[in-house]
CSV table of C-alpha atoms and ligand atoms in Angstrom, one decimal:
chain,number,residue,atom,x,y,z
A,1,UNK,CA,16.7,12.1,26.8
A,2,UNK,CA,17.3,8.3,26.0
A,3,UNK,CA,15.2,7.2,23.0
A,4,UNK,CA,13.3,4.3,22.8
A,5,UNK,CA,13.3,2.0,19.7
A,6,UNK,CA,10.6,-0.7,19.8
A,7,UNK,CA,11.5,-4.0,17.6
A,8,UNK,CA,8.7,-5.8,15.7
A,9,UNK,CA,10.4,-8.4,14.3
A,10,UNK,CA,7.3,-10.2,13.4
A,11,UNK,CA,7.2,-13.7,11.2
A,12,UNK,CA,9.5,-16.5,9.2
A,13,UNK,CA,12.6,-14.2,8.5
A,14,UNK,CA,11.6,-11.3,10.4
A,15,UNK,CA,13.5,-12.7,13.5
A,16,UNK,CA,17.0,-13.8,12.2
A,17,UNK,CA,17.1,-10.3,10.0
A,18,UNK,CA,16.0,-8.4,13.4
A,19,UNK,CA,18.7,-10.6,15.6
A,20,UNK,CA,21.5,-9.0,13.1
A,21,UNK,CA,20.0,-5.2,13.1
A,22,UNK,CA,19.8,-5.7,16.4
A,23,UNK,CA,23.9,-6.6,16.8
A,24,UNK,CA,24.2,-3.2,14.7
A,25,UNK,CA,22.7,-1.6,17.5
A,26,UNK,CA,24.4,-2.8,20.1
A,27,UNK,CA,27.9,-1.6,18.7
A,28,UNK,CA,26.8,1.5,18.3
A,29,UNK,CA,25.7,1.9,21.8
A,30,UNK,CA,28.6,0.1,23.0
A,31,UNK,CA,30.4,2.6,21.3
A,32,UNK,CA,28.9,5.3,22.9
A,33,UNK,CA,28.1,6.4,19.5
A,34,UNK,CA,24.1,6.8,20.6
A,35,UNK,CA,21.9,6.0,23.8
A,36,UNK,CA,18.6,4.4,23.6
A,37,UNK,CA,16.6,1.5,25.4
A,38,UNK,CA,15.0,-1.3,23.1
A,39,UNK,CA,11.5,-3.4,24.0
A,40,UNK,CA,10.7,-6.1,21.7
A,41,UNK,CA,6.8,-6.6,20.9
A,42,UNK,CA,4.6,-9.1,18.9
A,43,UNK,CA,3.2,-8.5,15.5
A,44,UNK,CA,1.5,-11.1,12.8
A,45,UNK,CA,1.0,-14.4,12.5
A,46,UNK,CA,3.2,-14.8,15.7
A,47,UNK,CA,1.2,-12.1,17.7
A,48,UNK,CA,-2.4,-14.1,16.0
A,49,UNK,CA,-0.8,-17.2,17.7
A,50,UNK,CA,0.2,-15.7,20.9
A,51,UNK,CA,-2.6,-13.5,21.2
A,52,UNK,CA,-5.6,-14.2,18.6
A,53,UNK,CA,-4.7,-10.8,16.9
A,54,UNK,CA,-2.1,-9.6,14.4
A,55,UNK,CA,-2.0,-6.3,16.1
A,56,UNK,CA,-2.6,-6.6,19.7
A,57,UNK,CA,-3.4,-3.8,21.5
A,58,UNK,CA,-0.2,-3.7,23.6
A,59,UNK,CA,2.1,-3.6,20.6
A,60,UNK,CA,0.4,-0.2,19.2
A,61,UNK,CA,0.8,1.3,22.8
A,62,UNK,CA,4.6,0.7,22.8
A,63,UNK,CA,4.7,1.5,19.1
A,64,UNK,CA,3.3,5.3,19.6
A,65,UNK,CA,5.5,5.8,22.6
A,66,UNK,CA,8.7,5.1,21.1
A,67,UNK,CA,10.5,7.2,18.9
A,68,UNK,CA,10.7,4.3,15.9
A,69,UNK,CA,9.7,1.5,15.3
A,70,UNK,CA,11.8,-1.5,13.4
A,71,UNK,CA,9.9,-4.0,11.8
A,72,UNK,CA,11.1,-7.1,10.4
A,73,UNK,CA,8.3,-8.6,8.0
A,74,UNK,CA,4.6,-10.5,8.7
A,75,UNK,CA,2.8,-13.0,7.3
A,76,UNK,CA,3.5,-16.9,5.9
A,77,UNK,CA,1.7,-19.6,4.5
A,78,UNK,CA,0.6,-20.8,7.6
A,79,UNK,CA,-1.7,-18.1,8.1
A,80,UNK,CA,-3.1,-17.5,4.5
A,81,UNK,CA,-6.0,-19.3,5.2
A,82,UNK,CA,-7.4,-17.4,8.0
A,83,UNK,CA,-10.2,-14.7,7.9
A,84,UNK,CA,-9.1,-11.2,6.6
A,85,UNK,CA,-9.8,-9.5,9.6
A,86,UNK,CA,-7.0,-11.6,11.6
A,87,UNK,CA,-4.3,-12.1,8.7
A,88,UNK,CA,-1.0,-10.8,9.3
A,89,UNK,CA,-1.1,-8.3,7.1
A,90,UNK,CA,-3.6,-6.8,8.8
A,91,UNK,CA,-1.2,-6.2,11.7
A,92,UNK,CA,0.7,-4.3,9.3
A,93,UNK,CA,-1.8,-2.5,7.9
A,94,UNK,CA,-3.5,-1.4,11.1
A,95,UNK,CA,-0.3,-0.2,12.6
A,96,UNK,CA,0.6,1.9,10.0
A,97,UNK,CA,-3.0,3.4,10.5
A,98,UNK,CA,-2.8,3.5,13.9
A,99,UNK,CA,0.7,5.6,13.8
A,100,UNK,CA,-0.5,7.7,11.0
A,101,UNK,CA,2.0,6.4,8.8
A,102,UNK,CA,1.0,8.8,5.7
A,103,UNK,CA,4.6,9.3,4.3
A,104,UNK,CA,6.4,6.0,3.1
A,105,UNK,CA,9.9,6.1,1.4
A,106,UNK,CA,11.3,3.7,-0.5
A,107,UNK,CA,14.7,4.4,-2.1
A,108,UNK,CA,15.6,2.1,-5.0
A,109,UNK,CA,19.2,2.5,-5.5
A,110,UNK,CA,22.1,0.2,-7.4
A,111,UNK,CA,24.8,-0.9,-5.4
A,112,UNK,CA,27.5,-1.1,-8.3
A,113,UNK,CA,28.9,-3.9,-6.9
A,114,UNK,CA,25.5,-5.7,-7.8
A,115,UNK,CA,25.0,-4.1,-10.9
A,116,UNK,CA,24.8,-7.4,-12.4
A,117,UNK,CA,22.2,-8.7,-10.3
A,118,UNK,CA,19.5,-7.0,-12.1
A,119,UNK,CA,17.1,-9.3,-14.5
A,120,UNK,CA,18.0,-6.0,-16.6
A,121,UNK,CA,20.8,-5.2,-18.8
A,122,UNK,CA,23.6,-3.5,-16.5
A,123,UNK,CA,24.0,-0.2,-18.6
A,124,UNK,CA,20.0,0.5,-18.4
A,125,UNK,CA,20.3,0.2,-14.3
A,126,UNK,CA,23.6,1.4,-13.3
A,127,UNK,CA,23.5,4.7,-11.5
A,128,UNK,CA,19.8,4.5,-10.6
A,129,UNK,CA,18.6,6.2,-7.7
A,130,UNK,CA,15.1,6.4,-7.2
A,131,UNK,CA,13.1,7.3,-4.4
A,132,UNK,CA,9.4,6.0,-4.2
A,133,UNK,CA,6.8,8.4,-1.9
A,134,UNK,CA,4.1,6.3,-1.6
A,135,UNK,CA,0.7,6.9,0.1
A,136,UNK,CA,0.3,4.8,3.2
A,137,UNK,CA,-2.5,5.4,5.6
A,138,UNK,CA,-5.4,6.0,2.7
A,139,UNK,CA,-6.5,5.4,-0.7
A,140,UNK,CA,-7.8,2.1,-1.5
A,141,UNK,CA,-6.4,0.4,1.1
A,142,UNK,CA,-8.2,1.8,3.6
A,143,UNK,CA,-11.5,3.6,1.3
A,144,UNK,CA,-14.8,2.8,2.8
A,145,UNK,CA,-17.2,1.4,1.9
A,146,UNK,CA,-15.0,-2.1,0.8
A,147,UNK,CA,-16.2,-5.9,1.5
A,148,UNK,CA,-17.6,-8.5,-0.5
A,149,UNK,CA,-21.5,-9.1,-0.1
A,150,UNK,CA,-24.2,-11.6,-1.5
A,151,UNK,CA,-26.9,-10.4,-3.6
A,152,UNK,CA,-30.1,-11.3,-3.7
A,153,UNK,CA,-29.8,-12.9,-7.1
A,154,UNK,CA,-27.1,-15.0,-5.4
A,155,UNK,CA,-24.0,-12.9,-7.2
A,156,UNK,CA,-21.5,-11.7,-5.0
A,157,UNK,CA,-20.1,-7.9,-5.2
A,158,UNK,CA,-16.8,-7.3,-4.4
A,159,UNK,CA,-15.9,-3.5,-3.3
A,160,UNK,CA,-13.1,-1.2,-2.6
A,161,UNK,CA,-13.0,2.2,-2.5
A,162,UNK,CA,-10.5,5.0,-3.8
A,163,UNK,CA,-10.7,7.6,-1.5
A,164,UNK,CA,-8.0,10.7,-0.9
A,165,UNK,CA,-9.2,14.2,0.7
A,166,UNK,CA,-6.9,17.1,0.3
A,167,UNK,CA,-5.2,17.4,3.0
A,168,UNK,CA,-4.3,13.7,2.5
A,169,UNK,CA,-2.7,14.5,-1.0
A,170,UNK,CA,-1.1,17.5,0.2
A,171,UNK,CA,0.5,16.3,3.6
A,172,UNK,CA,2.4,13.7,1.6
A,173,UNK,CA,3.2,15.8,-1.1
A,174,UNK,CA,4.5,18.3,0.9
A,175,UNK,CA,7.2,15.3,1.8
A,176,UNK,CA,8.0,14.3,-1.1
A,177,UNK,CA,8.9,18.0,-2.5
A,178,UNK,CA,11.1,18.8,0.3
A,179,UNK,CA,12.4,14.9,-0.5
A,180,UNK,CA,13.1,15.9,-4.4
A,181,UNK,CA,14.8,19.1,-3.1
A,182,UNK,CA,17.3,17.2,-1.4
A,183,UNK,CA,17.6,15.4,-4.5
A,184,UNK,CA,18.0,16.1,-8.3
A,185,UNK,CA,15.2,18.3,-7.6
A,186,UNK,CA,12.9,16.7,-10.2
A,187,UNK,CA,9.2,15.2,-8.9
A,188,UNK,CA,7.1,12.6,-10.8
A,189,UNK,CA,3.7,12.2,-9.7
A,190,UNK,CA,1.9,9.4,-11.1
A,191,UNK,CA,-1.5,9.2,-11.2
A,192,UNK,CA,-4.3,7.9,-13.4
A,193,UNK,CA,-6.1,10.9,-13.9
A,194,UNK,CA,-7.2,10.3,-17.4
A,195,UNK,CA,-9.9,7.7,-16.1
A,196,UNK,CA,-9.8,7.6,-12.0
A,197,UNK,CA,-11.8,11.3,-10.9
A,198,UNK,CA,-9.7,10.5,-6.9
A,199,UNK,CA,-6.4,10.8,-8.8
A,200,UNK,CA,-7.4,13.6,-10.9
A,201,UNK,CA,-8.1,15.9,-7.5
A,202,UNK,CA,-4.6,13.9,-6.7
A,203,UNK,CA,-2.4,15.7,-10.2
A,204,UNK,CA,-4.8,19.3,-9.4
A,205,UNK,CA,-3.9,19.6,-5.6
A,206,UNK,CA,-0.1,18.4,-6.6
A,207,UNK,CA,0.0,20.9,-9.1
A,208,UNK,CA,-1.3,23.4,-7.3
A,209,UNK,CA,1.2,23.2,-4.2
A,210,UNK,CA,4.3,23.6,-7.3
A,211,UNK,CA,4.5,27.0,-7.3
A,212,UNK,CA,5.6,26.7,-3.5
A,213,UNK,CA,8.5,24.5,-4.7
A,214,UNK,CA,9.8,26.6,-7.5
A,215,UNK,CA,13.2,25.1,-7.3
A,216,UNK,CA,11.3,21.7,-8.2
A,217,UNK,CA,10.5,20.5,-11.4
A,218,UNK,CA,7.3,19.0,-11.1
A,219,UNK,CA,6.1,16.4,-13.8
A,220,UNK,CA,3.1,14.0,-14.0
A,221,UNK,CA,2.6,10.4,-15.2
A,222,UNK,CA,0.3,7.9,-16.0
A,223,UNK,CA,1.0,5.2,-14.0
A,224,UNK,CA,0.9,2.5,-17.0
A,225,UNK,CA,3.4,4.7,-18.3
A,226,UNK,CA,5.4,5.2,-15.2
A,227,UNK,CA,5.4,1.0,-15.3
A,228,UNK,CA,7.1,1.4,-18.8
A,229,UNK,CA,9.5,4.1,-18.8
A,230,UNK,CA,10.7,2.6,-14.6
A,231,UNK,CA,12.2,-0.3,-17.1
A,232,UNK,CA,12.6,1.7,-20.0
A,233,UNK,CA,15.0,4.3,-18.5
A,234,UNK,CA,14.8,4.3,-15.1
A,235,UNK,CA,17.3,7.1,-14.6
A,236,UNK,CA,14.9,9.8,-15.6
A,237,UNK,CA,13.5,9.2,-12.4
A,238,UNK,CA,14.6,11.2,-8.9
A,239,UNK,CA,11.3,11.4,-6.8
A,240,UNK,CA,8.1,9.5,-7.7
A,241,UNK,CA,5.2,10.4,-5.6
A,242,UNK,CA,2.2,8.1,-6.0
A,243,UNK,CA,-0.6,6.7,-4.3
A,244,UNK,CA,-0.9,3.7,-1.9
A,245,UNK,CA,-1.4,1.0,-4.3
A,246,UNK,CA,0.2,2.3,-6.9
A,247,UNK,CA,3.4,2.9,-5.0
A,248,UNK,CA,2.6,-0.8,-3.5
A,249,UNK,CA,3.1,-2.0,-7.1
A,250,UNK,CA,5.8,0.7,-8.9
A,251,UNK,CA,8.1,0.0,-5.6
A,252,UNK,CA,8.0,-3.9,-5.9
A,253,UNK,CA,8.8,-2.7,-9.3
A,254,UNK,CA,11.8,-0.3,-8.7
A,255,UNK,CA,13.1,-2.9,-6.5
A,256,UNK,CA,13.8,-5.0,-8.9
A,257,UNK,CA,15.6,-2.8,-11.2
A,258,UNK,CA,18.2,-2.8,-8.5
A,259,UNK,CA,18.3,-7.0,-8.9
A,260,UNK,CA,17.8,-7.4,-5.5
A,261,UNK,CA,14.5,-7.0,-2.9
A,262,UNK,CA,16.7,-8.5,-0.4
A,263,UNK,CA,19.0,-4.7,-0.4
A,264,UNK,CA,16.6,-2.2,0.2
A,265,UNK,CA,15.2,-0.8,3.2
A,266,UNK,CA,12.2,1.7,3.7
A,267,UNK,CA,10.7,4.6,6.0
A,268,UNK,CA,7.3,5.0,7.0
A,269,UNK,CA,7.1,8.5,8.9
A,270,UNK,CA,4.1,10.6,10.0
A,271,UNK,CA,3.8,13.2,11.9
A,272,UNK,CA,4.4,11.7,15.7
A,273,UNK,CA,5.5,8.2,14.6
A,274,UNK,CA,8.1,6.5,12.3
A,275,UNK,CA,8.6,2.9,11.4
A,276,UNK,CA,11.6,0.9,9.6
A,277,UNK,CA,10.9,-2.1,7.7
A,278,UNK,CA,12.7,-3.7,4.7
A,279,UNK,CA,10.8,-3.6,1.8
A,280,UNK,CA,10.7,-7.4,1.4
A,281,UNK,CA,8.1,-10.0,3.1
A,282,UNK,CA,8.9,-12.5,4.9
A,283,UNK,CA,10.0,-15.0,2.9
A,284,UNK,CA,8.6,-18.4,4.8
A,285,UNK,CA,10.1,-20.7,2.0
A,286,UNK,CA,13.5,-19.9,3.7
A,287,UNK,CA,12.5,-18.9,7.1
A,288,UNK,CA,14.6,-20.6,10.0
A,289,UNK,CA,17.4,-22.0,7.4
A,290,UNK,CA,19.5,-18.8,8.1
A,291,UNK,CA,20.3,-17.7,4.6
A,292,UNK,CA,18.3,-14.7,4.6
A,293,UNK,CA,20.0,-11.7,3.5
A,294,UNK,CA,19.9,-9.3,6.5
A,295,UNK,CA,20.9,-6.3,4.8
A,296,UNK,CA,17.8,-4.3,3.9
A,297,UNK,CA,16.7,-4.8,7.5
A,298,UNK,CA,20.5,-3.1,8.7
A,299,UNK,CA,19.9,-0.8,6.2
A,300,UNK,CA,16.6,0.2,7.3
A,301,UNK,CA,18.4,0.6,10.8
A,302,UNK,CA,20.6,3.3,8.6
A,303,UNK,CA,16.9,4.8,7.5
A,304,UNK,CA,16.0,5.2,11.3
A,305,UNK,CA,19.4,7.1,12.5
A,306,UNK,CA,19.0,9.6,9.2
A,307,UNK,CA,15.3,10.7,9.7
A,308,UNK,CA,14.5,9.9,13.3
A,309,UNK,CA,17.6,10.5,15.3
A,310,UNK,CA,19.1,12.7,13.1
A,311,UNK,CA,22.4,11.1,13.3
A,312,UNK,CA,23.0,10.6,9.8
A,313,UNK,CA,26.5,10.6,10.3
A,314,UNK,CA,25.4,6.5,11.7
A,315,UNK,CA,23.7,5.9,9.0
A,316,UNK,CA,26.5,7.5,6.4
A,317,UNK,CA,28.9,4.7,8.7
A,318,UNK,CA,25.8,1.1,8.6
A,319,UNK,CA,25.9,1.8,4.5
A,320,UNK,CA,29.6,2.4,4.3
A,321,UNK,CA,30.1,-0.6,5.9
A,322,UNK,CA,27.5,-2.8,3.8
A,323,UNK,CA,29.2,-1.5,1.0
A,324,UNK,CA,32.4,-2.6,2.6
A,325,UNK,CA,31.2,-6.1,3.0
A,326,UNK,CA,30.1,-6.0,-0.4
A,327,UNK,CA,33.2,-5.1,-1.9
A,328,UNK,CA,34.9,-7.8,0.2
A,329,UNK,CA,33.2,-10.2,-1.9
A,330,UNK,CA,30.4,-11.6,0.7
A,331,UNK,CA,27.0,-12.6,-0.3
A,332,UNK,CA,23.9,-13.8,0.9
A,333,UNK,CA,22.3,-16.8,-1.6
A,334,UNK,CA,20.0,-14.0,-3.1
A,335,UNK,CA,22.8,-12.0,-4.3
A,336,UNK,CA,25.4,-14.3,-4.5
A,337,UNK,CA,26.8,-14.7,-8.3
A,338,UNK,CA,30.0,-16.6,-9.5
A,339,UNK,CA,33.5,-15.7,-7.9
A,340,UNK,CA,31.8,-14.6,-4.7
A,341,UNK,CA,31.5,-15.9,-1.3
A,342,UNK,CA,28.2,-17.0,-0.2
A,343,UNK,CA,27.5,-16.5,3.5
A,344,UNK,CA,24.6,-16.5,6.0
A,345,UNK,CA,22.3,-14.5,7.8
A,346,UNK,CA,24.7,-14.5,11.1
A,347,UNK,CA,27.8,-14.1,9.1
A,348,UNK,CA,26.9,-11.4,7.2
A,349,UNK,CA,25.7,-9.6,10.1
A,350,UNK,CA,28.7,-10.2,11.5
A,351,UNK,CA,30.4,-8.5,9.1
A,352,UNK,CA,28.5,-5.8,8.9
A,353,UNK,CA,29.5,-4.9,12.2
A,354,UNK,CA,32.9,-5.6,11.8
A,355,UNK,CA,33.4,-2.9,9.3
A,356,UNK,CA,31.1,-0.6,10.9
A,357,UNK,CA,35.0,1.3,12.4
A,358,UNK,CA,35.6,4.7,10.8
B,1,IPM,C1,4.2,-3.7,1.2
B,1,IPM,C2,3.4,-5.0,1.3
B,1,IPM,C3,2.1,-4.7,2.0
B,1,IPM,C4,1.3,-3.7,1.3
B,1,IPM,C5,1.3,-6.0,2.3
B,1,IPM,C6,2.1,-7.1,3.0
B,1,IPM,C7,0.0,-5.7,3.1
B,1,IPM,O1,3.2,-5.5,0.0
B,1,IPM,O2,4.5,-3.2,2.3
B,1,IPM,O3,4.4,-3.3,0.1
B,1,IPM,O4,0.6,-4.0,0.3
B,1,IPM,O5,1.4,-2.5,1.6
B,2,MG,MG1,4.2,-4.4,-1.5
């Protein structure tokens, strides 16, 4: 049966990255390579503008009946001043609740042709490969109650809550040790168990699901720690499973050990729905000037054909070829260092597709 992809590309970059996934797309289905039909909905600031909601009711139909989801990126200046409850981010958030988005991956890896990118020194980073579980659809993101009253003393009391049940913990988990055993086979958890009680039943139901994974060598850390040692010797890492917030933070984190947020893509997967979104915003101080770098968006098209089409075959040919274009020399201004040759949005997609032959 013909998939269906629905494309979110959402606000200030999020178009001109989408336009060049999008080219990806059409190659391989010009090719014959894969079937599938493609609707375009609204999401953010532009869907507030459009509609007076980030998340319009429309866009989460389409969104749970297709088979994935590609999102470019919300929010902007523009709408920072607006009421919480409308904010782009909200959009975001609320579709990854309304999909059940429990089970977020985002792989950190060094392409050695930007090894020098990295604010670190090259011999700390190269060979990293890190993938980042993070918690999506609960924890203090979503905790009740939250929200920001008046007193009667005329203080204000600001309030979130950290909230995980069980089965929360160990749907997730679950992921992340079949993840690891794909992998090197070793699982950090990071927690902060020594003063949070949530994240304590968080490191007891992890370690309790271990002896299910025997071929998995299950470790725990705090997450201050986890901070550290990510830029102390990130290659000790293989899997890190985390919360929401915390894997909010340690992936921005990760991300940059790799000296470029502009490179890396991410999966957000539960058990119905699954949505593709680069890990980077949406960058409105470039928006519209086409310089953004397109690839994290491509290779979040790569993400999609490996865990929702199962055609990782297409995914093994998007990175080949983004490592083709990188070893031609061709940058985006994010990435681009001395020597090499800076390009655009358009071009760079371009070229992407241009090596995507076997
Ligand atoms: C991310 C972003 C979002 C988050 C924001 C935009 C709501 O930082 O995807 O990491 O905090 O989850
Ligand atoms: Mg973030």
């Amino acid at each position: 049966m013909k998939k269906t992809i629905y494309l979110l590309p959402g606000d200030g970059i999020g178009q001109e990255i989408m336009a060049e996934a999008v080219k990806v797309l059409d190659w391989m289905q010009g090719r014959g390579l894969v079937s599938f039909e493609m609707h375009e909905g609204l999401i953010g600031g532009t869907a507030y503008d459009q509609t007076g909601t980030p998340l319009p009711e429309p866009t989460v139909t389409a969104a749970k009946a297709a088979d994935a989801v590609l999102l470019g990126a919300v929010g902007g200046t523009k709408w920072e001043s607006l009421d919480y409850a409308v904010r782009p981010e909200r959009g975001l958030l609320g579709i990854r609740k309304a999909l059940d988005l429990y089970c977020n991956l985002r792989p950190a890896q060094v392409f050695p042709q930007l090894a020098n990118a990295s604010t670190l020194k090259a011999e700390v980073v190269s060979g990293i490969d890190i993938m980042v579980v993070r918690e999506l659809s609960s924890g203090i993101y979503f905790g009740e109650p939250r929200g920001v009253e008046t007193l009667p003393d005329g203080r204000q009391k600001g309030l979130n809550s950290l909230v995980y049940y069980t089965d929360e913990i160990q749907r997730v988990a679950r992921r992340a040790f079949e993840i690891a055993r794909k992998r090197q086979k070793r699982l950090c958890s990071v927690d902060k168990a020594n003063v949070l009680e949530c994240t304590e039943l968080w490191r007891k139901t992890v370690t309790a699901m271990a002896p299910d994974y025997p071929d998995v060598a299950l470790s725990h850390m705090y997450v201050d720690n986890a901070a550290m040692q990510l830029i102390r010797n990130p290659r000790q890492f293989d899997v890190i499973l985390t919360t929401n917030m915390f894997g909010d933070i340690l992936s921005d984190e990760a991300s940059m050990l790799t000296g470029s947020i502009g490179m890396l893509p991410s999966a957000s997967l539960g058990e119905q729905s699954a949505l593709y979104e680069p890990i980077h915003g949406s960058a409105p101080d470039i928006a519209g000037q086409g310089v953004a770098n397109p690839l994290a968006m491509i290779l979040s098209v790569a993400m999609m054909f490996r865990y929702t089409l199962e055609l990782p075959a297409l995914a093994d040919r998007i990175e080949r070829a983004v490592h083709r274009v990188l070893d031609q020399g061709l940058r985006t201004a994010d990435i681009w260092e001395e020597g090499m040759t800076r390009i655009g949005t358009v071009a760079m997609g371009d070229a992407v597709v241009a090596a995507l032959h076997d």
